[in-house]
Coordinates of C-alpha atoms in Angstrom, one line a residue:
M258 CA -9.9 -53.8 109.4
K259 CA -9.0 -50.1 109.5
G260 CA -5.8 -49.5 107.7
F261 CA -5.9 -53.1 106.3
G262 CA -5.5 -51.7 102.7
G263 CA -2.4 -49.8 103.6
I264 CA -0.9 -52.7 105.5
W265 CA -1.6 -55.1 102.5
Q266 CA -0.1 -52.7 100.1
K267 CA 3.0 -52.4 102.2
F268 CA 3.2 -56.2 102.4
L269 CA 3.1 -56.5 98.6
R270 CA 5.4 -53.5 98.3
R271 CA 3.0 -51.8 95.9
T272 CA 2.0 -48.2 96.0
Y273 CA -1.2 -46.9 94.4
S274 CA -2.8 -43.5 94.4
A275 CA -5.9 -42.0 92.8
V276 CA -3.7 -41.1 89.8
N277 CA -1.4 -43.6 88.0
T278 CA 1.5 -41.2 88.3
R279 CA 4.1 -43.7 87.1
E280 CA 2.6 -45.1 83.9
C281 CA 0.7 -42.0 82.4
P282 CA 3.7 -39.8 81.8
E283 CA 5.6 -42.6 80.0
R284 CA 2.6 -43.6 77.9
G285 CA 1.9 -39.9 77.1
R286 CA 5.4 -39.5 75.8
R287 CA 5.1 -42.6 73.6
E288 CA 1.8 -41.4 72.3
Q289 CA 3.3 -37.9 71.5
E290 CA 6.2 -39.5 69.7
A291 CA 3.9 -41.8 67.7
N292 CA 1.6 -38.8 66.9
C293 CA 4.6 -36.8 65.7
K294 CA 5.8 -39.7 63.5
S295 CA 2.3 -40.1 62.1
I296 CA 2.1 -36.4 61.2
L297 CA 5.5 -36.5 59.6
T298 CA 4.7 -39.7 57.6
I299 CA 1.5 -38.2 56.3
A300 CA 3.3 -35.0 55.3
F301 CA 6.0 -36.9 53.6
I302 CA 3.5 -39.0 51.6
G303 CA 1.9 -35.7 50.6
A304 CA 5.2 -34.2 49.5
I305 CA 6.0 -37.3 47.4
A306 CA 2.5 -37.1 45.7
V307 CA 2.9 -33.4 45.0
G308 CA 6.5 -33.9 43.7
S309 CA 5.3 -36.7 41.5
G310 CA 2.6 -34.5 40.1
F311 CA 5.1 -31.8 39.3
F312 CA 7.3 -34.4 37.7
V313 CA 4.5 -35.5 35.4
L314 CA 3.7 -31.8 34.7
F315 CA 7.2 -30.7 33.7
V316 CA 8.8 -34.0 32.4
Q317 CA 5.8 -35.3 30.5
P318 CA 6.6 -39.0 30.6
Y319 CA 4.0 -39.7 27.8
D320 CA 6.0 -37.5 25.4
I321 CA 9.2 -39.4 26.2
L322 CA 7.4 -42.7 25.7
F323 CA 5.8 -41.5 22.4
K324 CA 9.2 -40.2 21.1
L325 CA 10.8 -43.6 21.8
K326 CA 7.9 -45.3 19.9
C327 CA 8.2 -43.0 16.9
T328 CA 12.0 -43.1 16.6
F329 CA 13.2 -45.7 14.1
S330 CA 15.1 -48.5 15.7
D331 CA 15.6 -52.1 14.7
G332 CA 12.5 -54.0 15.8
G333 CA 10.7 -50.8 17.0
E334 CA 7.0 -50.6 16.5
I335 CA 6.8 -47.6 14.2
F336 CA 9.9 -48.8 12.3
E337 CA 8.3 -52.1 11.6
M338 CA 5.2 -50.3 10.3
W339 CA 7.4 -48.4 7.9
R340 CA 9.4 -51.5 6.9
K341 CA 6.3 -53.4 6.0
P342 CA 3.1 -51.3 6.4
P343 CA 0.3 -53.5 7.8
V344 CA -2.4 -51.6 5.8
D345 CA -4.5 -52.5 2.8
L346 CA -3.1 -50.3 0.0
Y347 CA -4.8 -50.6 -3.5
L348 CA -4.0 -49.4 -6.9
R349 CA -7.2 -48.7 -9.0
V350 CA -6.6 -48.2 -12.7
F351 CA -9.1 -46.6 -15.2
L352 CA -8.3 -46.9 -18.9
F353 CA -9.5 -44.6 -21.7
N354 CA -11.0 -46.8 -24.4
V355 CA -11.3 -45.2 -27.9
T356 CA -14.8 -45.6 -29.2
N357 CA -14.6 -44.1 -32.7
R358 CA -11.3 -45.3 -34.1
E359 CA -12.2 -45.5 -37.7
A360 CA -14.1 -42.1 -37.9
F361 CA -11.2 -40.4 -36.1
L362 CA -8.5 -41.8 -38.4
R363 CA -10.5 -40.8 -41.4
G364 CA -10.6 -37.2 -40.0
E365 CA -14.4 -37.2 -39.6
E366 CA -14.6 -36.8 -35.8
K367 CA -12.6 -35.8 -32.8
L368 CA -11.2 -38.6 -30.8
K369 CA -13.7 -40.0 -28.4
V370 CA -12.7 -41.8 -25.2
Q371 CA -14.7 -43.7 -22.6
E372 CA -13.4 -44.5 -19.1
V373 CA -13.2 -48.2 -18.3
G374 CA -12.4 -49.6 -14.9
P375 CA -11.6 -50.0 -12.2
Y376 CA -8.9 -52.6 -12.5
V377 CA -7.8 -53.1 -8.9
Y378 CA -4.5 -54.4 -7.6
K379 CA -3.2 -54.6 -4.0
E380 CA 0.1 -52.9 -3.5
L381 CA 2.4 -54.9 -1.1
M382 CA 4.7 -52.0 -0.2
T383 CA 7.9 -52.9 1.7
H384 CA 11.3 -51.6 2.4
E385 CA 14.1 -54.2 2.0
N386 CA 17.9 -54.5 2.5
I387 CA 17.7 -52.2 5.4
T388 CA 20.9 -50.6 6.8
F389 CA 21.1 -48.2 9.8
N390 CA 23.7 -45.5 9.3
D391 CA 25.8 -43.6 11.8
N392 CA 24.3 -40.2 10.9
G393 CA 20.7 -40.8 12.2
T394 CA 19.4 -42.2 8.9
V395 CA 18.4 -45.7 7.6
S396 CA 18.8 -46.8 4.0
A397 CA 16.5 -49.3 2.2
I398 CA 15.3 -50.5 -1.2
P399 CA 11.6 -49.7 -1.8
K400 CA 9.5 -52.5 -3.3
H401 CA 5.9 -52.2 -4.6
P402 CA 4.7 -55.5 -6.0
L403 CA 1.1 -55.6 -7.3
V404 CA -1.4 -58.4 -6.9
W405 CA -4.6 -58.6 -9.0
V406 CA -7.8 -58.3 -6.9
P407 CA -10.7 -59.4 -9.2
E408 CA -13.4 -59.2 -6.4
L409 CA -12.8 -55.4 -6.1
S410 CA -12.7 -54.8 -9.9
E411 CA -16.4 -54.6 -10.3
G412 CA -16.7 -57.1 -13.1
R413 CA -13.6 -55.9 -15.1
R414 CA -11.1 -58.5 -16.2
E415 CA -7.5 -58.2 -17.2
D416 CA -8.2 -59.8 -20.5
D417 CA -10.8 -57.2 -21.5
I418 CA -10.2 -56.3 -25.2
L419 CA -10.0 -52.5 -25.7
V420 CA -9.0 -50.0 -28.4
L421 CA -6.0 -48.1 -27.0
P422 CA -3.2 -45.9 -28.2
N423 CA 0.0 -47.6 -29.5
I424 CA 2.3 -45.9 -27.0
A425 CA 5.5 -47.3 -28.7
L426 CA 4.6 -45.8 -32.1
L427 CA 3.5 -42.4 -30.9
S428 CA 6.4 -42.1 -28.5
I429 CA 9.0 -42.9 -31.1
A430 CA 7.3 -40.6 -33.6
H431 CA 7.4 -37.7 -31.1
V432 CA 11.1 -38.3 -30.3
V433 CA 12.2 -38.7 -34.0
S434 CA 10.0 -35.8 -35.3
D435 CA 12.8 -33.3 -34.7
E436 CA 15.5 -35.4 -36.1
S437 CA 17.0 -35.2 -39.6
Y438 CA 15.1 -36.0 -42.8
F439 CA 16.9 -39.2 -43.3
T440 CA 16.2 -40.4 -39.7
R441 CA 12.5 -39.7 -40.2
L442 CA 12.6 -41.4 -43.6
G443 CA 14.1 -44.5 -42.0
L444 CA 11.4 -44.6 -39.3
N445 CA 8.6 -44.1 -41.8
L446 CA 9.9 -47.1 -43.8
L447 CA 10.0 -49.2 -40.6
I448 CA 6.5 -48.2 -39.6
R449 CA 5.1 -49.1 -43.0
Q450 CA 7.1 -52.3 -43.1
T451 CA 5.8 -53.5 -39.7
N452 CA 2.3 -52.1 -40.3
S453 CA 2.3 -50.2 -37.0
L454 CA -1.0 -48.4 -36.3
P455 CA -1.6 -45.7 -33.8
L456 CA -4.8 -47.2 -32.3
I457 CA -4.8 -51.0 -31.7
E458 CA -6.8 -53.6 -29.9
M459 CA -5.1 -55.2 -26.9
T460 CA -6.0 -56.5 -23.5
A461 CA -6.2 -54.3 -20.5
R462 CA -3.3 -56.2 -18.9
E463 CA -1.1 -55.7 -22.0
F464 CA -1.6 -52.0 -22.0
M465 CA -0.8 -51.8 -18.3
F466 CA 2.0 -54.3 -18.0
G467 CA 3.5 -54.4 -21.4
Y468 CA 2.8 -55.6 -25.0
K469 CA 5.1 -56.7 -27.7
S470 CA 5.8 -54.3 -30.5
A471 CA 8.1 -54.5 -33.5
L472 CA 9.2 -50.9 -32.9
M473 CA 10.1 -51.8 -29.3
T474 CA 12.1 -54.8 -30.5
V475 CA 14.1 -52.6 -32.8
G476 CA 14.6 -50.0 -30.1
N477 CA 15.7 -52.6 -27.6
T478 CA 18.1 -54.1 -30.2
F479 CA 19.8 -50.9 -31.5
M480 CA 19.2 -48.5 -28.7
S481 CA 19.5 -50.7 -25.6
S482 CA 20.9 -47.8 -23.5
W483 CA 17.7 -45.9 -24.1
I484 CA 15.1 -48.6 -24.3
Y485 CA 16.4 -51.5 -22.2
F486 CA 13.0 -53.2 -21.9
D487 CA 11.5 -55.4 -24.7
K488 CA 7.8 -54.5 -24.0
L489 CA 6.1 -51.3 -23.0
G490 CA 3.3 -51.0 -20.4
L491 CA 2.4 -47.8 -18.5
I492 CA 1.9 -49.4 -15.0
D493 CA 4.9 -51.6 -15.5
R494 CA 7.0 -48.4 -16.1
M495 CA 5.4 -46.6 -13.3
Y496 CA 6.3 -49.4 -10.9
D497 CA 9.8 -49.8 -12.2
F498 CA 11.9 -49.5 -9.0
D499 CA 15.0 -51.4 -10.3
G500 CA 18.2 -49.8 -8.9
D501 CA 16.3 -47.4 -6.6
F502 CA 17.2 -46.9 -2.9
E503 CA 16.2 -44.3 -0.4
T504 CA 17.6 -43.0 2.8
V505 CA 15.2 -41.7 5.5
F506 CA 15.6 -40.1 8.9
T507 CA 15.3 -42.3 12.0
G508 CA 14.2 -39.4 14.2
E509 CA 17.1 -39.6 16.6
D510 CA 17.8 -35.9 16.3
D511 CA 14.3 -34.8 15.5
V512 CA 11.5 -37.3 16.1
T513 CA 9.1 -35.3 13.9
K514 CA 11.2 -36.2 10.8
A515 CA 11.2 -40.0 11.4
G516 CA 10.4 -41.7 8.1
L517 CA 11.0 -38.6 6.0
I518 CA 13.3 -38.9 3.0
D519 CA 16.8 -37.6 3.3
K520 CA 18.1 -38.8 -0.1
Y521 CA 16.7 -40.7 -3.1
R522 CA 19.3 -42.6 -5.1
G523 CA 21.9 -40.8 -3.1
E524 CA 20.7 -37.3 -3.9
T525 CA 18.6 -34.7 -2.1
K526 CA 16.9 -33.8 -5.4
I527 CA 15.8 -35.5 -8.5
P528 CA 17.9 -34.6 -11.6
Q529 CA 14.9 -33.9 -13.9
W530 CA 14.2 -30.5 -12.3
D531 CA 16.2 -27.5 -11.1
N532 CA 15.9 -26.4 -7.5
P533 CA 13.6 -25.8 -5.8
C534 CA 11.4 -28.0 -7.9
G535 CA 13.7 -30.9 -7.7
N536 CA 14.0 -31.0 -3.9
I537 CA 12.8 -34.2 -2.3
Q538 CA 14.4 -33.9 1.1
N539 CA 12.0 -34.0 4.1
A540 CA 9.3 -35.4 1.8
S541 CA 7.2 -38.5 2.7
D542 CA 6.7 -41.5 0.4
G543 CA 3.3 -41.9 2.0
T544 CA 4.2 -44.5 4.6
K545 CA 4.6 -42.0 7.4
F546 CA 4.4 -38.2 7.3
K547 CA 5.9 -35.5 9.5
G548 CA 4.8 -35.7 13.1
N549 CA 3.6 -33.0 15.5
L550 CA 2.0 -31.1 12.7
K551 CA 0.8 -27.6 13.2
P552 CA -2.5 -26.5 11.7
N553 CA -1.0 -24.1 9.2
E554 CA 2.0 -26.2 8.3
T555 CA 2.5 -27.6 4.7
I556 CA 4.1 -31.0 4.1
L557 CA 5.8 -32.7 1.2
F558 CA 4.8 -35.9 -0.6
F559 CA 7.0 -37.8 -3.1
R560 CA 6.0 -40.7 -5.4
K561 CA 8.5 -41.8 -8.1
S562 CA 5.7 -42.2 -10.7
M563 CA 4.8 -38.5 -10.2
C564 CA 8.4 -37.4 -10.9
R565 CA 8.2 -34.7 -8.3
T566 CA 7.3 -33.7 -4.8
Q567 CA 3.8 -32.3 -4.2
I568 CA 3.1 -29.7 -1.5
L569 CA 0.2 -30.6 0.7
E570 CA -2.0 -27.9 2.3
K571 CA -4.4 -28.4 5.1
V572 CA -8.1 -27.8 4.1
G573 CA -9.9 -29.2 7.1
E574 CA -10.1 -31.6 10.0
T575 CA -11.9 -34.9 10.6
T576 CA -11.9 -38.1 12.6
S577 CA -11.0 -41.5 11.1
S578 CA -10.7 -44.8 12.9
G579 CA -11.3 -42.9 16.1
L580 CA -8.2 -40.7 15.6
K581 CA -8.0 -37.0 14.9
G582 CA -7.0 -36.2 11.3
Y583 CA -5.9 -33.2 9.3
V584 CA -7.3 -33.2 5.8
Y585 CA -4.8 -32.2 3.1
H586 CA -5.0 -31.5 -0.7
F587 CA -2.4 -30.8 -3.2
K588 CA -1.5 -27.2 -3.2
E589 CA -3.7 -25.1 -5.5
N590 CA -2.1 -24.7 -9.0
S591 CA 0.6 -27.2 -8.1
N592 CA 0.5 -28.3 -11.8
D593 CA 1.0 -24.8 -13.0
N594 CA 4.1 -24.3 -15.1
G595 CA 4.8 -20.7 -14.1
K596 CA 1.9 -19.0 -15.9
Y597 CA 0.1 -18.1 -12.7
Y598 CA 2.7 -19.0 -10.1
P599 CA 6.2 -17.9 -11.0
E600 CA 7.8 -20.2 -8.4
N601 CA 6.6 -23.1 -10.5
K602 CA 8.5 -21.9 -13.5
C603 CA 11.2 -24.6 -12.8
F604 CA 8.6 -27.2 -13.8
C605 CA 8.7 -25.9 -17.3
S606 CA 11.3 -27.8 -19.4
S607 CA 13.8 -25.9 -21.4
D608 CA 12.5 -26.9 -24.8
R609 CA 8.7 -26.4 -24.3
C610 CA 6.2 -25.4 -21.6
L611 CA 2.9 -27.3 -21.4
P612 CA -0.5 -25.6 -20.6
P613 CA -1.4 -25.1 -17.0
G614 CA -2.7 -28.3 -15.4
L615 CA -0.1 -30.5 -17.3
L616 CA 3.3 -31.5 -15.9
D617 CA 5.9 -32.6 -18.4
V618 CA 7.6 -35.7 -17.0
H619 CA 9.3 -37.0 -20.1
G620 CA 12.6 -36.9 -18.2
C621 CA 11.3 -39.7 -15.9
Y622 CA 9.8 -41.8 -18.7
Y623 CA 12.7 -42.5 -21.0
G624 CA 12.1 -39.3 -23.1
F625 CA 8.6 -40.4 -24.0
P626 CA 6.1 -37.5 -24.2
I627 CA 4.4 -38.3 -20.9
A628 CA 2.5 -35.6 -19.1
L629 CA 0.7 -35.8 -15.8
S630 CA -2.6 -34.1 -14.9
Y631 CA -5.4 -34.6 -12.5
P632 CA -8.0 -37.2 -13.7
H633 CA -10.1 -36.2 -16.6
F634 CA -8.0 -33.0 -16.9
Y635 CA -9.5 -31.6 -13.7
K636 CA -8.3 -28.0 -13.2
A637 CA -6.4 -28.1 -16.5
D638 CA -6.4 -25.3 -19.1
P639 CA -9.4 -25.6 -21.5
V640 CA -7.0 -26.0 -24.4
V641 CA -6.4 -29.6 -23.5
F642 CA -10.0 -30.5 -24.2
E643 CA -9.9 -29.2 -27.8
K644 CA -9.0 -32.4 -29.6
T645 CA -10.7 -35.1 -27.5
E646 CA -14.1 -35.8 -26.1
G647 CA -15.2 -37.9 -23.2
S648 CA -13.4 -36.3 -20.3
K649 CA -15.7 -35.5 -17.4
P650 CA -13.9 -33.8 -14.5
D651 CA -15.5 -34.2 -11.1
P652 CA -14.0 -32.7 -7.9
E653 CA -15.5 -35.5 -5.8
K654 CA -14.0 -38.3 -7.8
H655 CA -10.8 -36.7 -9.1
T656 CA -9.4 -34.7 -6.1
S657 CA -6.5 -36.2 -4.2
F658 CA -6.7 -36.1 -0.4
F659 CA -4.7 -37.2 2.6
V660 CA -6.1 -37.6 6.2
I661 CA -3.1 -37.5 8.5
N662 CA -2.9 -37.8 12.3
P663 CA -1.1 -34.7 13.4
E664 CA 0.6 -36.1 16.4
S665 CA 2.1 -39.2 14.8
G666 CA 2.2 -38.4 11.1
L667 CA 0.3 -41.7 10.5
P668 CA -1.9 -41.7 7.3
L669 CA -5.5 -42.6 8.2
D670 CA -7.2 -42.3 4.8
V671 CA -5.4 -41.6 1.5
A672 CA -6.4 -41.2 -2.2
V673 CA -3.7 -40.1 -4.7
R674 CA -5.3 -39.5 -8.1
M675 CA -3.2 -38.8 -11.2
Q676 CA -3.7 -39.2 -14.9
I677 CA -1.1 -40.2 -17.5
N678 CA -1.3 -38.5 -20.9
M679 CA 0.8 -38.2 -24.0
A680 CA 1.6 -34.5 -24.8
L681 CA 2.4 -35.0 -28.5
G682 CA 4.2 -32.3 -30.5
S683 CA 4.1 -31.8 -34.3
I684 CA 4.4 -35.4 -35.7
S685 CA 2.7 -34.8 -39.0
T686 CA 5.8 -36.0 -40.9
I687 CA 5.7 -39.4 -39.3
A688 CA 3.7 -42.1 -41.0
N689 CA 0.3 -43.1 -39.6
T690 CA 0.5 -40.5 -36.8
E691 CA -0.6 -37.3 -38.5
R692 CA -4.0 -37.2 -36.7
F693 CA -2.3 -37.1 -33.3
S694 CA -0.2 -34.0 -34.0
N695 CA -0.2 -31.4 -31.2
M696 CA -2.7 -33.4 -29.2
V697 CA -2.9 -34.1 -25.4
L698 CA -4.0 -37.8 -25.5
P699 CA -5.4 -39.3 -22.2
L700 CA -4.2 -42.8 -21.6
L701 CA -5.3 -43.9 -18.1
W702 CA -5.7 -42.5 -14.6
T703 CA -4.8 -44.2 -11.3
E704 CA -6.0 -44.0 -7.7
I705 CA -3.6 -45.1 -5.0
R706 CA -6.1 -45.8 -2.1
M707 CA -5.9 -46.6 1.5
Y708 CA -9.4 -46.6 3.0
T709 CA -8.8 -47.0 6.7
L710 CA -6.4 -48.5 9.3
P711 CA -6.7 -52.1 10.2
N712 CA -8.6 -52.6 13.5
S713 CA -5.6 -53.8 15.4
L714 CA -3.5 -50.8 14.4
A715 CA -6.4 -48.4 15.0
S716 CA -6.9 -49.8 18.5
R717 CA -3.2 -49.5 19.4
F718 CA -3.0 -45.9 18.2
N719 CA -6.2 -45.0 20.0
L720 CA -4.5 -46.2 23.1
Y721 CA -1.4 -44.3 22.4
L722 CA -3.0 -41.0 21.2
N723 CA -6.4 -40.9 23.0
V724 CA -6.2 -42.9 26.2
L725 CA -2.6 -42.5 27.5
P726 CA -2.6 -38.7 27.4
V727 CA -5.8 -38.6 29.4
V728 CA -4.4 -41.1 31.8
Q729 CA -1.3 -38.9 32.3
V730 CA -3.4 -35.8 32.9
A731 CA -5.7 -37.7 35.3
A732 CA -2.8 -39.2 37.2
M733 CA -1.2 -35.7 37.5
Y734 CA -4.3 -34.1 39.0
A735 CA -4.9 -37.2 41.2
L736 CA -1.3 -36.8 42.6
F737 CA -1.8 -33.1 43.2
F738 CA -5.2 -33.8 44.9
M739 CA -3.8 -36.6 47.0
G740 CA -0.8 -34.6 48.0
A741 CA -2.9 -31.6 49.0
A742 CA -5.2 -33.9 51.0
F743 CA -2.3 -35.5 52.9
F744 CA -0.8 -32.1 53.6
L745 CA -4.2 -30.8 55.0
V746 CA -4.6 -33.9 57.2
S747 CA -1.1 -33.5 58.6
I748 CA -1.6 -29.7 59.3
V749 CA -5.0 -30.4 61.1
R750 CA -3.4 -33.1 63.2
Y751 CA -0.5 -30.9 64.1
F752 CA -2.6 -28.0 65.3
R753 CA -4.9 -30.3 67.2
K754 CA -1.9 -31.8 69.0
K755 CA -0.5 -28.3 69.6
R756 CA -3.8 -27.2 71.1
R757 CA -3.9 -30.2 73.5
S758 CA -0.3 -29.8 74.6
G759 CA -0.9 -26.1 75.4
T760 CA -3.8 -26.8 78.0
P761 CA -2.5 -25.9 81.6
S762 CA -2.8 -29.0 83.7
R763 CA -0.4 -30.9 85.9
T764 CA -2.5 -34.1 85.8
P765 CA -4.5 -34.3 82.5
W766 CA -5.7 -37.7 83.6
I767 CA -7.5 -36.3 86.6
D768 CA -9.0 -33.5 84.6
E769 CA -10.5 -35.9 82.2
E770 CA -11.6 -38.6 84.7
I771 CA -12.8 -36.7 87.7
P772 CA -15.7 -34.3 87.2
S773 CA -15.4 -30.7 88.3
S774 CA -18.6 -30.5 90.3
I775 CA -18.4 -31.2 94.0
E776 CA -21.4 -33.4 93.9
R777 CA -19.8 -35.8 91.4
K778 CA -16.5 -35.6 93.3
L779 CA -18.3 -36.7 96.4
S780 CA -19.5 -39.8 94.6
Y781 CA -16.0 -41.1 94.6
I782 CA -15.7 -40.7 98.4
P783 CA -16.5 -43.6 100.7
D784 CA -19.6 -43.3 102.9
T785 CA -17.4 -42.9 106.1
R786 CA -15.8 -39.8 104.5
K787 CA -19.0 -38.0 103.5
K788 CA -19.5 -36.8 107.1
M789 CA -16.3 -34.7 106.9
N790 CA -16.4 -31.0 107.4
A791 CA -14.9 -28.6 104.8
K792 CA -11.4 -28.6 106.4
E793 CA -11.4 -32.4 106.5
L794 CA -12.5 -32.6 102.8
E795 CA -9.7 -30.2 101.8
V796 CA -7.2 -32.4 103.5
Y797 CA -8.6 -35.5 101.9
F798 CA -8.6 -34.1 98.3
N799 CA -5.1 -32.9 98.8
S800 CA -4.2 -36.5 99.6
L801 CA -5.3 -37.6 96.1
I802 CA -2.2 -36.0 94.5
A803 CA 0.1 -36.8 97.4
P804 CA 2.2 -39.9 97.8
L805 CA 0.3 -42.8 99.2
N806 CA 2.4 -42.9 102.5
Q807 CA 1.6 -39.3 103.2
E808 CA -2.1 -39.9 102.3
L809 CA -2.2 -42.7 104.9
E810 CA -0.7 -40.5 107.5
H811 CA -3.4 -37.9 107.0
H812 CA -6.1 -40.6 107.2
E813 CA -4.6 -42.0 110.5
I814 CA -4.6 -38.5 112.0
I815 CA -8.3 -38.0 111.1
E816 CA -9.3 -41.4 112.4
T817 CA -7.4 -40.7 115.7
K818 CA -9.3 -37.4 116.1
E819 CA -12.6 -39.2 115.4
S820 CA -11.8 -41.9 118.0
Q821 CA -10.8 -39.3 120.6
G822 CA -13.9 -37.3 120.0

């Protein structure tokens, strides 16, 4: 049986040795190539992750997305909110009922007034007949229809009977008081003929939305270019938007200006005032304010009934509907006519200047002696209290405020509070009006109120303004971390591979599989070989890395020597 293994292997034409010298080098090369590809793949993924992180850092995809959302485009989300605001906007009206009519007209007492209200209406603000222009603006007709809301009116009814000033009589008396004697004589005859009285009973609705008057009928008949309406009501005139149109910026060139007024009735200023008081460009109508607001930045607000823009100054910060908000008030002394702030001198009309705290807006109200103030003459000159009683100014109730999200310019909570008065001149020569001469007569005050955002709108903007920015930052850091981790893994694997490839060995497989100790090497030797001397063992071990044919020759020589011995 000696040499049977060698003969059998020759018969099968197979050669084996203690080391698989044919398969291991090929497999080693494949493993090295696969290892290199794996390292490169991991490093490539890391590079993509880090590159994506830098892309997020420098490009800021959220800012691009938010700009697209805020820019006005047909069907766009922010544009649709401006076109038809999905908010609950209310007009709350408080009337000043006269409580001592007879005593006042007899000259026995000062005029006493009592606040009655609120009379609450929902304002369905919309922008209609929309046209996109080529210069980055959009034109529209503003609409502000009102709907009576009895459940919020705290028991007040539109048919409440009150004693209120006869605005038609007092207005015409003021206008004609400076005319010629014969003009005044004609008016006096008409007043006596029609028995027009300065204080009359009427319903709350009539006072707000119009009541019939013989004087108004005469004015409408003979002076239709001046008085083109046949009944006079304060809220009706405040909400007269016939013929109005406005042009606002779309935000294409500057997204922060999206929704701000470019022109009103085709002009960048209103004609009642000289510049800069007449400027309305870059003002907001309250639907959307300037975006990306800085903490020390002032903004402009325009409402037609106010006949001017108001400067808003930041006074604090708060949170509303889960969104960050800057709190704004009207600029201090904004109703000054130049007495304390010379820059407000342009609000003083050429013929007369009202006391501080009153704004003469007769130019916006058909020449009638209408003056605006804060409710109950809050912050007005003490002189306006001299001829009336009943005003009780209260900062908490009578201060206007705006809570605006600084990133989007979205109003979160709004209260615009203004009072309409009559600033009457010397009308002592006009019949039945003598007692009202040189008086500031309070008529009513209004509060335009938006309490909060609807839940659906608040949820959307919480996602846009609170969640998505955090997601972007988290994604950026996650990409940086992942990229660094992949780079680290690739580097570790590279140096581990390099260390292994640098180990000096012709036959790594032998180094790993055969122990270095002689005792363990002997365990691989057949029993017949264990009796070999040192020289024979050396020859045998050398045969392990020799070709099989050479190994067999050595074995045969050794076996021959043994048989001869």
